Short mmCIF file of C-alpha atoms in Angstrom, two decimals:
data_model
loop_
_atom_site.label_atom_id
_atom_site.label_comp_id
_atom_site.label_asym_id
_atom_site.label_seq_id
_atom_site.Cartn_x
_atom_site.Cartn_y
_atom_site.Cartn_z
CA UNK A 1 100.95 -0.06 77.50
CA UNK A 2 101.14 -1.43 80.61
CA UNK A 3 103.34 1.93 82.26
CA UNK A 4 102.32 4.11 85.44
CA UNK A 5 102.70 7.13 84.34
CA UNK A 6 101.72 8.96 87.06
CA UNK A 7 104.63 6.99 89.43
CA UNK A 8 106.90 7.87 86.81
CA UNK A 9 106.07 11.35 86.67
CA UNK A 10 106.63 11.51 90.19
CA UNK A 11 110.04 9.88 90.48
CA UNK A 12 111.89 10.36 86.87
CA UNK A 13 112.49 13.96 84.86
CA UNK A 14 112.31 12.27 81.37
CA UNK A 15 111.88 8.64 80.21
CA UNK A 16 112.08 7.29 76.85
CA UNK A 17 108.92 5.66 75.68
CA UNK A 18 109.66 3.91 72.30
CA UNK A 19 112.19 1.83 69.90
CA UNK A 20 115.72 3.77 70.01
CA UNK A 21 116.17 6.41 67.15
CA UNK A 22 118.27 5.06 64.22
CA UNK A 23 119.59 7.80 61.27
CA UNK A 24 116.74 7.20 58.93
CA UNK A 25 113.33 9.65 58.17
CA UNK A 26 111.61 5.61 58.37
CA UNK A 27 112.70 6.13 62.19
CA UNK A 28 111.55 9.63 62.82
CA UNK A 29 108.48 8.48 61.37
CA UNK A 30 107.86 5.35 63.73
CA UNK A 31 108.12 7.23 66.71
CA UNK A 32 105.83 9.71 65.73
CA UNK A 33 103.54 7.45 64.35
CA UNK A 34 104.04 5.67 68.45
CA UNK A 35 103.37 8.76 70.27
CA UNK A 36 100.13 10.18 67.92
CA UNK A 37 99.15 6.93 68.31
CA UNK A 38 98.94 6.55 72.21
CA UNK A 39 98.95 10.75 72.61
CA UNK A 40 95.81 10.59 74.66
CA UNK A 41 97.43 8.64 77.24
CA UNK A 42 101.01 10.50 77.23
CA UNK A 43 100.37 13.89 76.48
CA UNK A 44 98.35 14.37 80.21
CA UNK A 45 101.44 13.22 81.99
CA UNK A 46 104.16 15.67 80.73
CA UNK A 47 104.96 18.66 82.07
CA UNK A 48 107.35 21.05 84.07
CA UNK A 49 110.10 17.91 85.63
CA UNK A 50 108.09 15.37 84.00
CA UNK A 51 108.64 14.57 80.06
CA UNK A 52 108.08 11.67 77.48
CA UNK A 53 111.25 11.82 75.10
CA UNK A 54 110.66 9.98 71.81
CA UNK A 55 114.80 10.08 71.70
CA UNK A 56 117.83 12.14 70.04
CA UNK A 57 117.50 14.69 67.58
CA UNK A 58 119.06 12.89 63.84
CA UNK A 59 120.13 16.58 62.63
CA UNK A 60 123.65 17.11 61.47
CA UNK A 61 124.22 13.60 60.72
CA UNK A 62 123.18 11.80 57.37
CA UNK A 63 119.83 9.94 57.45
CA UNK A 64 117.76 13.06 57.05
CA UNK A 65 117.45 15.57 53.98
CA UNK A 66 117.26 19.59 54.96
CA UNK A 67 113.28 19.38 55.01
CA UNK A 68 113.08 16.22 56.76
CA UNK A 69 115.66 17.43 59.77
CA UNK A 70 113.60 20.78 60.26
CA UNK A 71 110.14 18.62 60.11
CA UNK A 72 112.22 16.58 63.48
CA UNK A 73 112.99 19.28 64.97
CA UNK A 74 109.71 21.16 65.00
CA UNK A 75 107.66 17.56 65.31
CA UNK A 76 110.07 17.08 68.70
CA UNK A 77 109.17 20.51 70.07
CA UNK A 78 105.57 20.19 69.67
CA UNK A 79 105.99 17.49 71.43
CA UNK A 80 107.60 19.24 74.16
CA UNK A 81 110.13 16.45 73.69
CA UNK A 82 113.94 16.60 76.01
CA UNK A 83 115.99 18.18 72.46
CA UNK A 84 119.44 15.77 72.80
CA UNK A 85 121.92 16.04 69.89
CA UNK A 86 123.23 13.25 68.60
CA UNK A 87 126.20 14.63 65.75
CA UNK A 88 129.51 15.43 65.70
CA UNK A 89 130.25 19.15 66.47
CA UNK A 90 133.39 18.99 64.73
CA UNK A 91 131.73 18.43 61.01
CA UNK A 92 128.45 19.81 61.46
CA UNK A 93 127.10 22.06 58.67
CA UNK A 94 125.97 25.55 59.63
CA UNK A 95 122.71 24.68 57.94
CA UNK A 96 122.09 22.16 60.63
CA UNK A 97 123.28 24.78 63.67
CA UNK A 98 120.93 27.05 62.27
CA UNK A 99 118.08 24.39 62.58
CA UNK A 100 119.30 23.50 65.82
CA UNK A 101 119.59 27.29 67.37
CA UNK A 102 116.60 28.69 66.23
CA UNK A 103 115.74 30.90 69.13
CA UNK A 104 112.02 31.05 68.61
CA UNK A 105 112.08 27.09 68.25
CA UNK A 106 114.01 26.92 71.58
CA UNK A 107 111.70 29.26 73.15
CA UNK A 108 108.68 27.04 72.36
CA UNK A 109 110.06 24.25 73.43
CA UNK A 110 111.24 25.38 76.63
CA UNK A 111 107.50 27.08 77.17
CA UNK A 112 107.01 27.17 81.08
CA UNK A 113 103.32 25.53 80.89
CA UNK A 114 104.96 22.56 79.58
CA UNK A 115 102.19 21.55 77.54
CA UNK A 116 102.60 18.64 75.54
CA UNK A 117 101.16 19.23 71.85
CA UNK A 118 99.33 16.78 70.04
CA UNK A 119 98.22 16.05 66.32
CA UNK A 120 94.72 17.51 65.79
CA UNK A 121 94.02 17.02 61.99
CA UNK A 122 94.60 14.12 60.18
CA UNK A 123 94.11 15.21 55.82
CA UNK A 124 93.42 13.11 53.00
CA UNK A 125 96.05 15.10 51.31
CA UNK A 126 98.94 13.59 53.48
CA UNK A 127 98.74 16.85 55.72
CA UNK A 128 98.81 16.35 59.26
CA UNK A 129 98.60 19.17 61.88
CA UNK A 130 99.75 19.45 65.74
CA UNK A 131 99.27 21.82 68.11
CA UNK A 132 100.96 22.84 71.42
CA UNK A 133 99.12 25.56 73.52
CA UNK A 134 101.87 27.82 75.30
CA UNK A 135 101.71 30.93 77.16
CA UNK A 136 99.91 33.64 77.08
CA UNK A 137 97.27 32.24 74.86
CA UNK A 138 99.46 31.22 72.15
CA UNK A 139 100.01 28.47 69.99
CA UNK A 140 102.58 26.62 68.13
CA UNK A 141 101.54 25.00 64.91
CA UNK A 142 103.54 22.50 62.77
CA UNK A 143 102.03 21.77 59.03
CA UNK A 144 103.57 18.63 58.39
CA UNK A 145 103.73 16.85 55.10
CA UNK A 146 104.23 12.80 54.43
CA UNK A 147 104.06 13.65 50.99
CA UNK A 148 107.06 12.54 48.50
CA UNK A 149 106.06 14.10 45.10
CA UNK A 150 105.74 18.15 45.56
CA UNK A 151 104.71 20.65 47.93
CA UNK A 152 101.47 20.90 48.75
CA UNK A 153 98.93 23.92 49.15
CA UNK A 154 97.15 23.60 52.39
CA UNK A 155 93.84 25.50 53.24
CA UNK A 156 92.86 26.27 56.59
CA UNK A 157 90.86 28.98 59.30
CA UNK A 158 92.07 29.09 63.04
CA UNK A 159 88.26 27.97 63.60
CA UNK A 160 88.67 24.65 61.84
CA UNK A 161 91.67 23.88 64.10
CA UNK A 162 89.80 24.83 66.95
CA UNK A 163 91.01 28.21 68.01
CA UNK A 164 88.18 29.85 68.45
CA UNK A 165 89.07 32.60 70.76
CA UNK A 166 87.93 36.04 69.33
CA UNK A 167 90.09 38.78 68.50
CA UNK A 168 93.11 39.02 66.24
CA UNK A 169 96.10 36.91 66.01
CA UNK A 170 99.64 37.04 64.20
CA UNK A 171 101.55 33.98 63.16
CA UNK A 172 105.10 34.17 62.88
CA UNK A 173 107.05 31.48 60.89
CA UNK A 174 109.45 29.98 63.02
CA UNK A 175 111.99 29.45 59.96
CA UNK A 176 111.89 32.03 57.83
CA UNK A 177 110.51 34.95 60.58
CA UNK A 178 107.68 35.82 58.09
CA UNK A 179 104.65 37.15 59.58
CA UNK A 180 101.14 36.82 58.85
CA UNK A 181 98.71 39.55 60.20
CA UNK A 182 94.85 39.91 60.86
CA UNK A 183 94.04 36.11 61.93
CA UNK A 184 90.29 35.77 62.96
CA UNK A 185 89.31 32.46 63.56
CA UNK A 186 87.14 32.27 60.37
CA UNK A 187 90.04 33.81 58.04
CA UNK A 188 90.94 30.96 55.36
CA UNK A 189 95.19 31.02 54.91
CA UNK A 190 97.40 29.06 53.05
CA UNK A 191 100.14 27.41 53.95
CA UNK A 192 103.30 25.75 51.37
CA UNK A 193 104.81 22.23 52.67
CA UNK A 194 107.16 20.51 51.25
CA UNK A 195 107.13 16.78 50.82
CA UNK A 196 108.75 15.59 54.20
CA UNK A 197 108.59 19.17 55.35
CA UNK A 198 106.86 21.43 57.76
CA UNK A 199 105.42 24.80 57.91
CA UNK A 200 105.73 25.84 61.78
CA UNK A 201 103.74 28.84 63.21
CA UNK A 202 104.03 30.51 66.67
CA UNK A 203 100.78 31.87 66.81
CA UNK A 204 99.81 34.48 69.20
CA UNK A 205 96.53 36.74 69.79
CA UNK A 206 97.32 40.92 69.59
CA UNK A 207 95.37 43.82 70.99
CA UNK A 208 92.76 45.73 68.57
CA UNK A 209 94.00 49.02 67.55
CA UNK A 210 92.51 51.40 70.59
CA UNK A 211 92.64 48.98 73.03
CA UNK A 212 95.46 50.31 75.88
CA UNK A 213 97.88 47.11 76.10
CA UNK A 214 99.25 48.59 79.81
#
């Protein structure tokens, strides 16, 4: 890669980075395949005015299944990617808005520390995980499977993903609004992905019960 970065940063809002999108999951997958692969040298130079954009968002249109347009969507706002539709608003299915309106998912990506997230675990299984540290000590998390026969059960503590802060933490699923309780780092949860799919967490630490939160 033979970019400056850091003159880029200083004269452009966004650039794109990579091959241009084309309606296919085999596309989605090549660009994040691009950016894990060169993440240590693009993830330090995003930020507030200042993004990499792997390129539009596929949902509403007809490459992607249901589980493969939410795994784009939560992959691109890990990523703290630009999110640009590319669909027709006149035949759009309100499946597809919903993916695409998800407040919680549009509050993450808009975080104000403008963090770029990164993949940080790389499974045997076909399970990979990224994470994006936001504000206010709190994570998002994206479970993300390249499976293609069934979901998958995925073990995991907070510690093994390196959040080791102490104290408890609450996840809440970004698309279904479930919430898990009690998180300690060392606390072994499961997660559910479907093949192509994600499991996304906004992740957050809460105040022990006697503790004034003025």
């Amino acid at each position: 890669m033979q970019v400056d970065y850091s003159l880029l940063a200083k004269i452009c809002n966004l650039w794109r980075n990579y091959d241009d999108i084309q309606d296919s999951w085999t596309s989605v997958l090549s660009i994040l395949d691009w950016f894990v692969a060169h993440q240590d040298i693009l993830q330090p130079v995003a930020g507030p005015g200042h993004w990499n954009d792997p390129d539009m968002l596929l949902i509403g249109n007809f490459g992607l299944s249901f589980e493969q347009a939410r795994a784009q969507m939560a992959l691109w706002t890990v990523l703290a990617a630009p999110l640009f539709m590319s669909t027709d608003l006149r035949t759009i299915s309100a499946q597809n808005v919903d993916i695409l309106q998800n407040p919680l998912m549009i509050k993450i990506n808009q975080d104000p520390l403008g963090i770029q997230g990164r993949r940080i675990l790389k499974e045997k299984s076909l399970i990979e995980v990224f994470l994006r540290p936001l504000i206010n000590d709190a994570f998002a998390l994206v479970f993300f499977s390249r499976r293609t026969d069934m979901p998958y059960r995925f073990h995991s503590s907070l510690a093994r993903l390196n959040i080791t802060c102490s104290g408890l933490y609450e996840a809440q699923d970004v698309y279904t609004g479930a919430v898990i309780s009690g998180l300690q780092p060392e606390t072994i949860f499961t997660v559910i992905v479907n093949p192509s799919g994600v499991v996304m967490w906004y992740l957050y630490p809460i105040k022990k019960p006697g503790i004034s939160q003025q």
